[in-house]
Short mmCIF file of C-alpha atoms in Angstrom, two decimals:
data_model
loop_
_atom_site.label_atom_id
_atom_site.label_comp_id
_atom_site.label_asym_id
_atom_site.label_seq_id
_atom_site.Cartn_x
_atom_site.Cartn_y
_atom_site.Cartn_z
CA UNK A 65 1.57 -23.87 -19.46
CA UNK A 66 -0.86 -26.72 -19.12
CA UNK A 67 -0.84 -30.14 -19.49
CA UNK A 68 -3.88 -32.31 -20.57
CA UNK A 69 -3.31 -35.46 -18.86
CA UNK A 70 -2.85 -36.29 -15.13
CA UNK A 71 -2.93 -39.75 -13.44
CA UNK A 72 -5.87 -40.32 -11.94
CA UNK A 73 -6.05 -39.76 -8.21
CA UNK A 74 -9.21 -39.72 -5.84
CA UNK A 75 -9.09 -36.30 -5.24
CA UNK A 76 -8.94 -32.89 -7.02
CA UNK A 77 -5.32 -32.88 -7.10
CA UNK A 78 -5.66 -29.21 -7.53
CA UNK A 79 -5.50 -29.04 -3.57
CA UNK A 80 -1.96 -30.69 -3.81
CA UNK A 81 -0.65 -27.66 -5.57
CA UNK A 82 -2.71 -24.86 -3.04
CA UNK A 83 -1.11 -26.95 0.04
CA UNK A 84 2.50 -26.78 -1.22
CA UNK A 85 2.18 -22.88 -2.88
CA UNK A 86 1.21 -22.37 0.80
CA UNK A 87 4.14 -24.00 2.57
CA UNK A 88 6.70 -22.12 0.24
CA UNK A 89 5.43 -19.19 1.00
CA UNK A 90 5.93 -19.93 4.80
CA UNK A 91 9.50 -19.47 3.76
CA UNK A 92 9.70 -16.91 1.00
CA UNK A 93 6.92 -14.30 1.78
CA UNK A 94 6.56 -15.08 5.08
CA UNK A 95 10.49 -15.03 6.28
CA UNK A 96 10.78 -11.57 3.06
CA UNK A 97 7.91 -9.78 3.91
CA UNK A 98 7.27 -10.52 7.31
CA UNK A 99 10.23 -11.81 10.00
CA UNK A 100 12.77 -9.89 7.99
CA UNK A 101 11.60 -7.13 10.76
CA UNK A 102 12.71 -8.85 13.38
CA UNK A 103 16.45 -8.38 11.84
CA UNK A 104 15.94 -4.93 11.14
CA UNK A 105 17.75 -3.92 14.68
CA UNK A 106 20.34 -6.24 14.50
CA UNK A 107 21.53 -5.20 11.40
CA UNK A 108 21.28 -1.78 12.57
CA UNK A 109 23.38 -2.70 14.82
CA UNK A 110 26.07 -5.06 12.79
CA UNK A 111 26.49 -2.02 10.00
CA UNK A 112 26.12 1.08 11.96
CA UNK A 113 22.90 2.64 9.88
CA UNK A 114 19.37 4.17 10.92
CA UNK A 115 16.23 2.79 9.57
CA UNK A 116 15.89 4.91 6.84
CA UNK A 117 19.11 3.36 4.66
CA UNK A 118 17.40 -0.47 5.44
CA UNK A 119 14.36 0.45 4.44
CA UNK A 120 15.80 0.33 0.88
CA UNK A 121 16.11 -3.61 1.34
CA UNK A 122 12.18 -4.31 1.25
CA UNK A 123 12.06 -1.30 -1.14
CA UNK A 124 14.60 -2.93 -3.90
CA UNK A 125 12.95 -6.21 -3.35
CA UNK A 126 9.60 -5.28 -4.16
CA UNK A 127 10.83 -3.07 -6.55
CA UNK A 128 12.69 -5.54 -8.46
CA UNK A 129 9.28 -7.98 -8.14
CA UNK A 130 7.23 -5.56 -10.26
CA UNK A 131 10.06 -5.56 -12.68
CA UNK A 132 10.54 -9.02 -13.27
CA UNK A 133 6.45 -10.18 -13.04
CA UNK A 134 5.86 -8.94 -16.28
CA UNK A 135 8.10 -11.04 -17.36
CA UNK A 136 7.34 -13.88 -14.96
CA UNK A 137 3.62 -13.89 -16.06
CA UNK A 138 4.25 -15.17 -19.62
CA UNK A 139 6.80 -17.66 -18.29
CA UNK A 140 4.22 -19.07 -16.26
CA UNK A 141 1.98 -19.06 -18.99
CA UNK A 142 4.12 -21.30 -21.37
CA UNK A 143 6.60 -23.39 -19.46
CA UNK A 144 6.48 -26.00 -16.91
CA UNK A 145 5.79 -25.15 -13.38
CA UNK A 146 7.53 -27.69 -11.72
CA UNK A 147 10.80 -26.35 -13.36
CA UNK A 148 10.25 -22.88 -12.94
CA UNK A 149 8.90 -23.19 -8.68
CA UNK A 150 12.27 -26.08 -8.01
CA UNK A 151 14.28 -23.47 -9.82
CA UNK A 152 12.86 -20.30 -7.85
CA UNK A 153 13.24 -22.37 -4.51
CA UNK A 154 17.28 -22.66 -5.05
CA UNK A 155 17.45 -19.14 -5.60
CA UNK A 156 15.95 -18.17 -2.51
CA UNK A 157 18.15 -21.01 -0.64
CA UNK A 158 21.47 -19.37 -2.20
CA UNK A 159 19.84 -15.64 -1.73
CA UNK A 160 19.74 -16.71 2.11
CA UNK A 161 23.31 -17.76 1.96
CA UNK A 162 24.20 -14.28 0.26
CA UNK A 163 22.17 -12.21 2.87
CA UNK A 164 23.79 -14.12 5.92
CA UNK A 165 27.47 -13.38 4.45
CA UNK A 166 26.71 -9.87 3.66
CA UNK A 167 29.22 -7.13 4.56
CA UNK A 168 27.12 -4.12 3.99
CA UNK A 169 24.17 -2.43 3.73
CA UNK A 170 24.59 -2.72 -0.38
CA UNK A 171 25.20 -6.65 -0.66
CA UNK A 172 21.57 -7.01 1.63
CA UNK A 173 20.07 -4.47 -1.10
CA UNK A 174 21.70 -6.39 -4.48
CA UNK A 175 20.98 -10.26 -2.98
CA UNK A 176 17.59 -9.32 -2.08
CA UNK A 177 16.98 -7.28 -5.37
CA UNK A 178 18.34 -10.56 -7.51
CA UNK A 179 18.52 -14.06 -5.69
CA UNK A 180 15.79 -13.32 -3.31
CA UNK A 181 13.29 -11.64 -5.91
CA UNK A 182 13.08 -14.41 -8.14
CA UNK A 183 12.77 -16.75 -5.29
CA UNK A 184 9.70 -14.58 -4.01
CA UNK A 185 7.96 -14.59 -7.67
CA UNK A 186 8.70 -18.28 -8.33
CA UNK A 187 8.36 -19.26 -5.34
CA UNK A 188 6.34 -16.67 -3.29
CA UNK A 189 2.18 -15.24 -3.68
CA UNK A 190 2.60 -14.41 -7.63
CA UNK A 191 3.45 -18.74 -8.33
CA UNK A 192 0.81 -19.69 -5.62
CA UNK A 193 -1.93 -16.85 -6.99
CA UNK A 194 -0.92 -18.28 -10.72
CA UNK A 195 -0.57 -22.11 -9.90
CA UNK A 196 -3.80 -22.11 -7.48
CA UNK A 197 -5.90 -19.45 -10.42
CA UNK A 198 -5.35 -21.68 -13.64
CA UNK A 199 -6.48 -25.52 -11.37
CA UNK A 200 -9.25 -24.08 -10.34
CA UNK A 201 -12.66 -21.66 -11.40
CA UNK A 202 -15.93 -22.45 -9.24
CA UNK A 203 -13.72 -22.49 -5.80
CA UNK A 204 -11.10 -20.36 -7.09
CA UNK A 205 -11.74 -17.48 -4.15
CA UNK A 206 -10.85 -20.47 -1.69
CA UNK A 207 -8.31 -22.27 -3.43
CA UNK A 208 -6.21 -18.68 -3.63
CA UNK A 209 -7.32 -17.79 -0.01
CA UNK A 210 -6.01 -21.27 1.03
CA UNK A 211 -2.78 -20.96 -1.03
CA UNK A 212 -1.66 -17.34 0.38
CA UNK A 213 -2.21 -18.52 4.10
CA UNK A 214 1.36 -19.94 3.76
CA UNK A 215 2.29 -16.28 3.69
CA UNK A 216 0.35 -15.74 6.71
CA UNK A 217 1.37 -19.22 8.23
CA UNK A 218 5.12 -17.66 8.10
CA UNK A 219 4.15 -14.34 9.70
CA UNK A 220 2.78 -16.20 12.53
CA UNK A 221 5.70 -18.32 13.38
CA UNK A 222 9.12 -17.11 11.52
CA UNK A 223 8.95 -13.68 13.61
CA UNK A 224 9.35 -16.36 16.72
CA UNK A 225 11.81 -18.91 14.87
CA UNK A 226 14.10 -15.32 13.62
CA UNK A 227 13.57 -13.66 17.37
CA UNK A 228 14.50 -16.49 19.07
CA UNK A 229 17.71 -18.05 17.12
CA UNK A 230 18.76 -14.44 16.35
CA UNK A 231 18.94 -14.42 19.67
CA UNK A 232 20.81 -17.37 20.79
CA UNK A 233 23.32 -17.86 17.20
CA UNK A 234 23.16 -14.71 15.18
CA UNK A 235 21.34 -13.41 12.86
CA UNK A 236 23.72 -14.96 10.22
CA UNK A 237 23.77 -18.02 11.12
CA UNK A 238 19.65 -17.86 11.72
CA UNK A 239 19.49 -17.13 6.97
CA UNK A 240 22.11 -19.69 6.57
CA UNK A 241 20.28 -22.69 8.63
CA UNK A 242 16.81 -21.49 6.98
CA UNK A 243 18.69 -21.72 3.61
CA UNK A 244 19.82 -24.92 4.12
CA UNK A 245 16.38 -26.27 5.16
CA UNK A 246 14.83 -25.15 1.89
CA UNK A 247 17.28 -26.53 -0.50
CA UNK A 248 17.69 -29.61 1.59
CA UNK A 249 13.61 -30.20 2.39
CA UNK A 250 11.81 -27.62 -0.10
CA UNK A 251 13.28 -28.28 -3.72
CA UNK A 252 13.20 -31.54 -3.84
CA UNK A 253 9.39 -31.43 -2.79
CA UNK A 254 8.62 -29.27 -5.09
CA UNK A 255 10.17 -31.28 -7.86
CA UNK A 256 8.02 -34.28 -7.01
CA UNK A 257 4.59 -32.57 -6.43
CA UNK A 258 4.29 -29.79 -8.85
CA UNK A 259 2.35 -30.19 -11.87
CA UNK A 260 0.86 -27.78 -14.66
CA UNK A 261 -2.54 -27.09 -14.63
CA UNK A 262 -4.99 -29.48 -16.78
CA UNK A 263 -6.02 -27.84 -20.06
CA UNK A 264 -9.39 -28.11 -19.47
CA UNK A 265 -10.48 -28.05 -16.06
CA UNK A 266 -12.37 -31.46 -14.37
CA UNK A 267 -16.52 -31.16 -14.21
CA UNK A 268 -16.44 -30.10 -10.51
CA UNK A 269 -14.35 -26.91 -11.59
CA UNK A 270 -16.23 -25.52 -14.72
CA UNK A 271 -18.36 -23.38 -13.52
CA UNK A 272 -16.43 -20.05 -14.01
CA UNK A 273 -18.95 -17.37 -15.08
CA UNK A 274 -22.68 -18.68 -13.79
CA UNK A 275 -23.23 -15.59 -11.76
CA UNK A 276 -21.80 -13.15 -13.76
CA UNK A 277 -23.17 -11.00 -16.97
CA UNK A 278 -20.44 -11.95 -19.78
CA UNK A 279 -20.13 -9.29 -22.44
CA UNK A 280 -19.42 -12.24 -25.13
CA UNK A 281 -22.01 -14.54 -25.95
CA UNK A 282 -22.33 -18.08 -24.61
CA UNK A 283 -20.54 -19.59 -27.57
CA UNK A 284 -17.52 -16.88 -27.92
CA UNK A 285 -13.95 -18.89 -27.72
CA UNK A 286 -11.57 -17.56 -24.67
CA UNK A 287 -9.70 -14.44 -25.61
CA UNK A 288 -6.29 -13.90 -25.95
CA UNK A 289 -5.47 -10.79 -25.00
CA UNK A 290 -2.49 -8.47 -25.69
CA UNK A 291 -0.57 -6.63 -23.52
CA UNK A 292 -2.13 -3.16 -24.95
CA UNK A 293 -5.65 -4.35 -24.24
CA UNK A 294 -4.68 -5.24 -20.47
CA UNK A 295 -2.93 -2.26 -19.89
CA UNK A 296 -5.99 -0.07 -21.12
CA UNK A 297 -8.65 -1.80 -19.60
CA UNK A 298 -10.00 0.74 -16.20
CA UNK A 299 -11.14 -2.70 -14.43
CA UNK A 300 -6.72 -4.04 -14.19
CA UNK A 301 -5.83 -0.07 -13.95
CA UNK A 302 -8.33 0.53 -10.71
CA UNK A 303 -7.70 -2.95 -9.22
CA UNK A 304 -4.24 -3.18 -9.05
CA UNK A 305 -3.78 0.81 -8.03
CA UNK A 306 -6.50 0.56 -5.48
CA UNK A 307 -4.80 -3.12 -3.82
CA UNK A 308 -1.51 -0.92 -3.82
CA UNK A 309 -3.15 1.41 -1.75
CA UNK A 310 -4.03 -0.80 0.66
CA UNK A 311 -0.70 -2.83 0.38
CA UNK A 312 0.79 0.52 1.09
CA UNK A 313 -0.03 0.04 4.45
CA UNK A 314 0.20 -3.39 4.94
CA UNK A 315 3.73 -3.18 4.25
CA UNK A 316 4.76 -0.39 6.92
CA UNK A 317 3.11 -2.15 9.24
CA UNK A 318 4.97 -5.74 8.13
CA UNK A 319 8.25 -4.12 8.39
CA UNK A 320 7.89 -1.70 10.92
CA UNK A 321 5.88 -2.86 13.27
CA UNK A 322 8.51 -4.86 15.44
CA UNK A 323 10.60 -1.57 15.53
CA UNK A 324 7.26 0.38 16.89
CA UNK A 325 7.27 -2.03 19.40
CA UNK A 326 10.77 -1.69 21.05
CA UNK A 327 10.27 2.16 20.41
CA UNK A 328 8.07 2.06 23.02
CA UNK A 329 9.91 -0.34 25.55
CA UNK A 330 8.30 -3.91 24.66
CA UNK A 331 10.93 -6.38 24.60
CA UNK A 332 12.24 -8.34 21.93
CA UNK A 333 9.47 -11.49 21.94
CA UNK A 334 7.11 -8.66 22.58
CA UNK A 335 8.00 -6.86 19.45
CA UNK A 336 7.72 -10.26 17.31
CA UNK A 337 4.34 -10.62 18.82
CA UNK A 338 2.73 -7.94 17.00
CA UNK A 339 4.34 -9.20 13.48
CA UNK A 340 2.63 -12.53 14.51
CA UNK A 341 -0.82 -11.06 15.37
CA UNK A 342 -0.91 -9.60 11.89
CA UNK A 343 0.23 -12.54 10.56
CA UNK A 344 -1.75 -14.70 12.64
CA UNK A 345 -5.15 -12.78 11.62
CA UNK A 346 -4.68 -13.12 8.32
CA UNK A 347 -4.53 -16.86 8.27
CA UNK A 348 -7.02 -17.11 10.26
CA UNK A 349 -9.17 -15.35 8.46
CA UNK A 350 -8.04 -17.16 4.65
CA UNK A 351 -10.82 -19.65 4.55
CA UNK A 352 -13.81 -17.19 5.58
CA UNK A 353 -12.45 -14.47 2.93
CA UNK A 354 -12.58 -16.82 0.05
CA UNK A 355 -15.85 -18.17 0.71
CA UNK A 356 -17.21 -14.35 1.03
CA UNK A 357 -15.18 -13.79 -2.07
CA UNK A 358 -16.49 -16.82 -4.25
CA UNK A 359 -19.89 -15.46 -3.32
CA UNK A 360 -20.40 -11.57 -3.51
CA UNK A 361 -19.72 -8.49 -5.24
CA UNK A 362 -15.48 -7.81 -4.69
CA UNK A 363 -16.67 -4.28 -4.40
CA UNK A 364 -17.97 -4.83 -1.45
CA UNK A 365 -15.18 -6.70 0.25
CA UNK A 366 -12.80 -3.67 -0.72
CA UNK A 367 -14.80 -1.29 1.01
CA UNK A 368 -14.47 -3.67 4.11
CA UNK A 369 -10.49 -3.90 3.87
CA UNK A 370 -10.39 -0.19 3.05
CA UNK A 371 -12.25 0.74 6.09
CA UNK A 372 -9.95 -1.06 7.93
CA UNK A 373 -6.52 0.61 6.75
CA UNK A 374 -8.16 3.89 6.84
CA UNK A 375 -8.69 3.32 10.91
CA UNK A 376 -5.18 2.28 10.69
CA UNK A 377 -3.68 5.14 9.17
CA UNK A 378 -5.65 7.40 12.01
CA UNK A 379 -4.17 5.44 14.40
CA UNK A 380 -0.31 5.48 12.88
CA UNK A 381 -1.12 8.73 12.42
CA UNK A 382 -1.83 10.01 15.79
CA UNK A 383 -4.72 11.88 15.20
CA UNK A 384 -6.38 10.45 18.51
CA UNK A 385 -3.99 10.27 20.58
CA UNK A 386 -0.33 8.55 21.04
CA UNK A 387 0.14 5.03 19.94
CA UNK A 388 0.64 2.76 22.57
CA UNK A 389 1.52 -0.80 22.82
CA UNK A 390 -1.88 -1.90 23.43
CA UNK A 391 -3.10 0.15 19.94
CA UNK A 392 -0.60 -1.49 18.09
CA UNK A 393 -1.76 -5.09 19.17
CA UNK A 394 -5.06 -3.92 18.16
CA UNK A 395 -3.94 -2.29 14.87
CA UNK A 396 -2.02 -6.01 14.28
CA UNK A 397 -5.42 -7.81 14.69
CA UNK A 398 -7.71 -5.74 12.22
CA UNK A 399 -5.41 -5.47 9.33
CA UNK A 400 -4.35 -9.34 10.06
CA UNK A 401 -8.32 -10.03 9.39
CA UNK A 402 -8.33 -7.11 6.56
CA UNK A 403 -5.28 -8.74 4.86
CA UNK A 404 -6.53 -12.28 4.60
CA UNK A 405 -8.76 -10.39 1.55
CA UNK A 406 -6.08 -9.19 -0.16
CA UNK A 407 -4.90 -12.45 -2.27
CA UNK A 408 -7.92 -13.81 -3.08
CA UNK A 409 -9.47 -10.82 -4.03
CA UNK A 410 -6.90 -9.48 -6.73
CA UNK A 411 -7.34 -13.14 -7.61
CA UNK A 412 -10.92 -13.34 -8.34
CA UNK A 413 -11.42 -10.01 -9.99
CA UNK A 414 -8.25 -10.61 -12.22
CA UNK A 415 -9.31 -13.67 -13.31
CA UNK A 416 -12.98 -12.71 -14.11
CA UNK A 417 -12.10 -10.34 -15.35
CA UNK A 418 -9.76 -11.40 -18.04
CA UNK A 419 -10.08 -15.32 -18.05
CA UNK A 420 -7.41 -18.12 -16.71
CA UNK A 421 -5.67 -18.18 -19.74
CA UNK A 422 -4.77 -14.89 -19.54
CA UNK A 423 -4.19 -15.12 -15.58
CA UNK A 424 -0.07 -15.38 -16.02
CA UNK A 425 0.05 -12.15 -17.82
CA UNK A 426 -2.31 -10.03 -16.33
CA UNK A 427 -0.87 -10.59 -12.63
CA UNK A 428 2.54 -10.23 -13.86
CA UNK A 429 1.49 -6.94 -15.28
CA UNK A 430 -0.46 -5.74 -12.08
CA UNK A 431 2.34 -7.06 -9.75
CA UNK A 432 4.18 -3.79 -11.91
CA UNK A 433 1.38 -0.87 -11.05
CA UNK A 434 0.61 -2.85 -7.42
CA UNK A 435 3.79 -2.74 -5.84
CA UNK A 436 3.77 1.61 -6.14
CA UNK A 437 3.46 0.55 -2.63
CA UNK A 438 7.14 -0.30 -2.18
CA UNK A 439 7.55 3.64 -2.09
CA UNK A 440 5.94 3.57 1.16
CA UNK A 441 8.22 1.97 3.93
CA UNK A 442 11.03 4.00 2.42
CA UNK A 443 8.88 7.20 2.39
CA UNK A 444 7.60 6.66 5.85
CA UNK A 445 10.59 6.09 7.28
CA UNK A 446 12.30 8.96 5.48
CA UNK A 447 9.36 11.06 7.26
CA UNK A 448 9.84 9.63 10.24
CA UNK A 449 13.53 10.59 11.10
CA UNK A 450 12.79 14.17 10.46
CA UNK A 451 9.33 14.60 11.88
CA UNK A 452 9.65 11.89 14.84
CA UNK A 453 5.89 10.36 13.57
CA UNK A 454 3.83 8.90 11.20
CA UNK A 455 1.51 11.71 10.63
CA UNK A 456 2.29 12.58 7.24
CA UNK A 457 2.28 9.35 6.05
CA UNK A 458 -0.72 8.55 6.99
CA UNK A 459 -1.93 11.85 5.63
CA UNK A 460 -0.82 10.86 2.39
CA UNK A 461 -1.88 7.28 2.18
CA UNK A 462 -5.60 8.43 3.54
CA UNK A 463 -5.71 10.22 0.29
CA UNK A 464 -4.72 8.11 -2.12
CA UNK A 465 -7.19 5.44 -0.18
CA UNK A 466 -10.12 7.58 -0.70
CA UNK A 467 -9.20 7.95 -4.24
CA UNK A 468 -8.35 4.50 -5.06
CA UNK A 469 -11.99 3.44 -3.23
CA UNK A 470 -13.90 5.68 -4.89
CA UNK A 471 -12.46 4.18 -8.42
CA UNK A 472 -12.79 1.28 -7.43
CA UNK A 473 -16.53 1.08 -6.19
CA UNK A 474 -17.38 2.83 -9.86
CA UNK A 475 -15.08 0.83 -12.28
CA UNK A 476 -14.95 -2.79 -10.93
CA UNK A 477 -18.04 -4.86 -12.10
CA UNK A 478 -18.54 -8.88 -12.48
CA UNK A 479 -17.90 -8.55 -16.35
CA UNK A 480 -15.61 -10.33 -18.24
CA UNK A 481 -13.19 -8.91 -21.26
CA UNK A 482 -13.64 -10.17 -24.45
CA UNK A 483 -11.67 -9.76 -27.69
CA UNK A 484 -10.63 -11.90 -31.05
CA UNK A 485 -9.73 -15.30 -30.33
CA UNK A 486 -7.14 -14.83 -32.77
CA UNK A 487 -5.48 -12.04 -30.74
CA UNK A 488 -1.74 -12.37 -30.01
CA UNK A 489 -0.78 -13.46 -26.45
#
């Protein structure tokens, strides 16, 4: 939805709404997605289970993501942001709650596959990509690199803040103070800032498509696009497929990567540590990814990122030797840098590709084929109790890399999609 008035205020208030989709996701993606590996041996521990039965948590999370975007996209299309993001941020408060009175391995899986899922759509990367997409156009590779560094922001310090009050209360008491925090601090921020973006963008934004080769000519209204014509266009197809390759990865390595650690003797601060590199690398890197992206052909920042996560998987994999401590600090670092793409860039291409006013529906739909990826921690870890290593995995994933590169190097251009202005949203 968008709203054609704001009070006037002597700066692009566009940069209000990046800042705060980045400080929610300190607490939704980056506490989710990232530190929810830190608690992965504790509850091990509380309900008697290997790996392989938690892994379902992250898997029904991101599982039940994809299912509700499509639906989500829309939403944010047509209603007010402010009441959809306050109303996302008291589900993830209560989710909290749930997870840090759970009894079992199942009540973990439902809370995070309800309460916790819409907080991490309403409140998490697909609000902030959505939000931060539709207030902005010339800077829009910066304004979405800015936004998702909250994710990274989180990854860098709620591994430490989950480590170390794990360690000294519990890890139940360690959800319920964090849940507290954001329906005592978060909400009613996010009530008071939030606002939908302005129907037409101000002068310093409206440059959108000056170095691109638009199929429609100059004087051709926005298009409305269906569902059908999303969903058939090779350009949404390749791009989301190909960033769930990559994401894939990223994901084993989010909510694994403290476990590989102990594995191999580090201690506890030392396992958070490498959560935190990858983390850390990817908001460092934010700002320098969405000026590259605002400026060049995505193709070729995929290939970068790619490159990346293919060294990875050869190092997961084994195929040069054992993985040490000392790899896996180094295997943090590059895929913290790669990562810091990974926002911006869906961003940017989607939105190119298929115009802001389309933006709510088009993610929502590619959050569906994107997040194929939540097979992966499950299948890894599935692989890993009977095999004792990552091999196969990363056999499998180096594959469907290559594959998803070459597709994407051929299908993605700079062109935008065009249809009837009439068309049905």
């Amino acid at each position: 939805m968008t709203d054609a008035s704001h009070p006037a205020t002597p700066f692009y208030y566009g940069w209000v709404i990046v800042a705060f989709s980045a400080a929610m996701q300190i607490f939704s993606i980056g506490l989710l997605f990232y530190a929810n590996g830190v608690a992965l041996l504790p509850w091990m521990e509380t309900f008697g289970v290997g790996r392989a039965a938690l892994s379902a948590v992250p898997f029904a999370c991101t599982i039940a993501i994809s299912i509700l975007s499509p639906f989500a996209g829309p939403v944010f299309d047509r209603y007010p942001a402010r009441l959809l993001v306050t109303f996302s941020l008291v589900s993830l408060a209560v989710g909290l709650f749930g997870v840090s009175l759970a009894q079992s391995v199942f009540q973990l899986i439902a809370v995070h596959a309800t309460l916790l899922t819409i907080g991490a759509t309403g409140a998490g990367a697909f609000a902030a990509q959505t939000l931060s997409a539709k207030w902005f156009a010339r800077r829009r590779g910066l304004a979405l690199a800015l936004a998702a560094s909250g994710a990274g922001l989180g990854g860098l310090i709620m591994p430490y803040i989950m480590a170390i009050t794990i360690e000294a209360y519990g890890w139940r008491a360690t959800y319920a103070g964090i849940a507290v925090f954001v329906l005592v601090v978060l909400v009613p921020i996010a009530f008071m800032l939030i606002r939908n973006p302005p129907a037409v963008l101000a002068p310093i934004e409206r440059v959108e498509y000056a170095a691109q080769q638009p199929i429609a000519g100059p004087g051709d209204a926005p298009a409305r696009l269906t569902t059908m014509m999303i969903l058939r266009n090779p350009v949404f197809l390749v791009t989301t497929l190909g960033m769930g390759s990559l994401v894939a990865v990223q994901v084993i390595l989010q909510f694994y990567l403290p476990a590989m650690g102990s594995e191999l003797g580090s201690t506890p601060a030392q396992a958070a540590l490498l959560t935190s590199i990858l983390a850390g690398g990817a908001l460092i890197n934010k700002p320098f990814w969405g000026y590259v992206i605002d400026r060049s052909d995505p193709r070729y920042s995929f290939l970068g990122i790619a490159l990346v996560y293919a060294w990875t998987l050869i190092v997961l994999g084994t195929w040069l030797g054992p993985i040490t401590y000392r790899s896996l600090i180094f295997v943090a670092a590059i895929c913290g840098f790669a990562s810091g793409a990974m926002q911006p860039l869906l961003g940017v291409v989607l939105a190119r590709t298929f115009g802001r006013e389309n933006f709510g529906r088009v993610l929502g739909l590619g959050y569906l084929f994107m997040n194929v990826s939540s097979f992966a921690p499950v299948l890894s870890a599935v692989i890993y109790e009977r095999t004792g290593s990552y091999s196969l995995t990363s056999a499998i994933l180096m594959v469907l890399l290559v594959l998803m590169l070459a597709l994407f190097m051929r299908i993605v251009t700079n062109r935008r999609v065009t249809g009837a202005a009439s068309a049905p949203a």
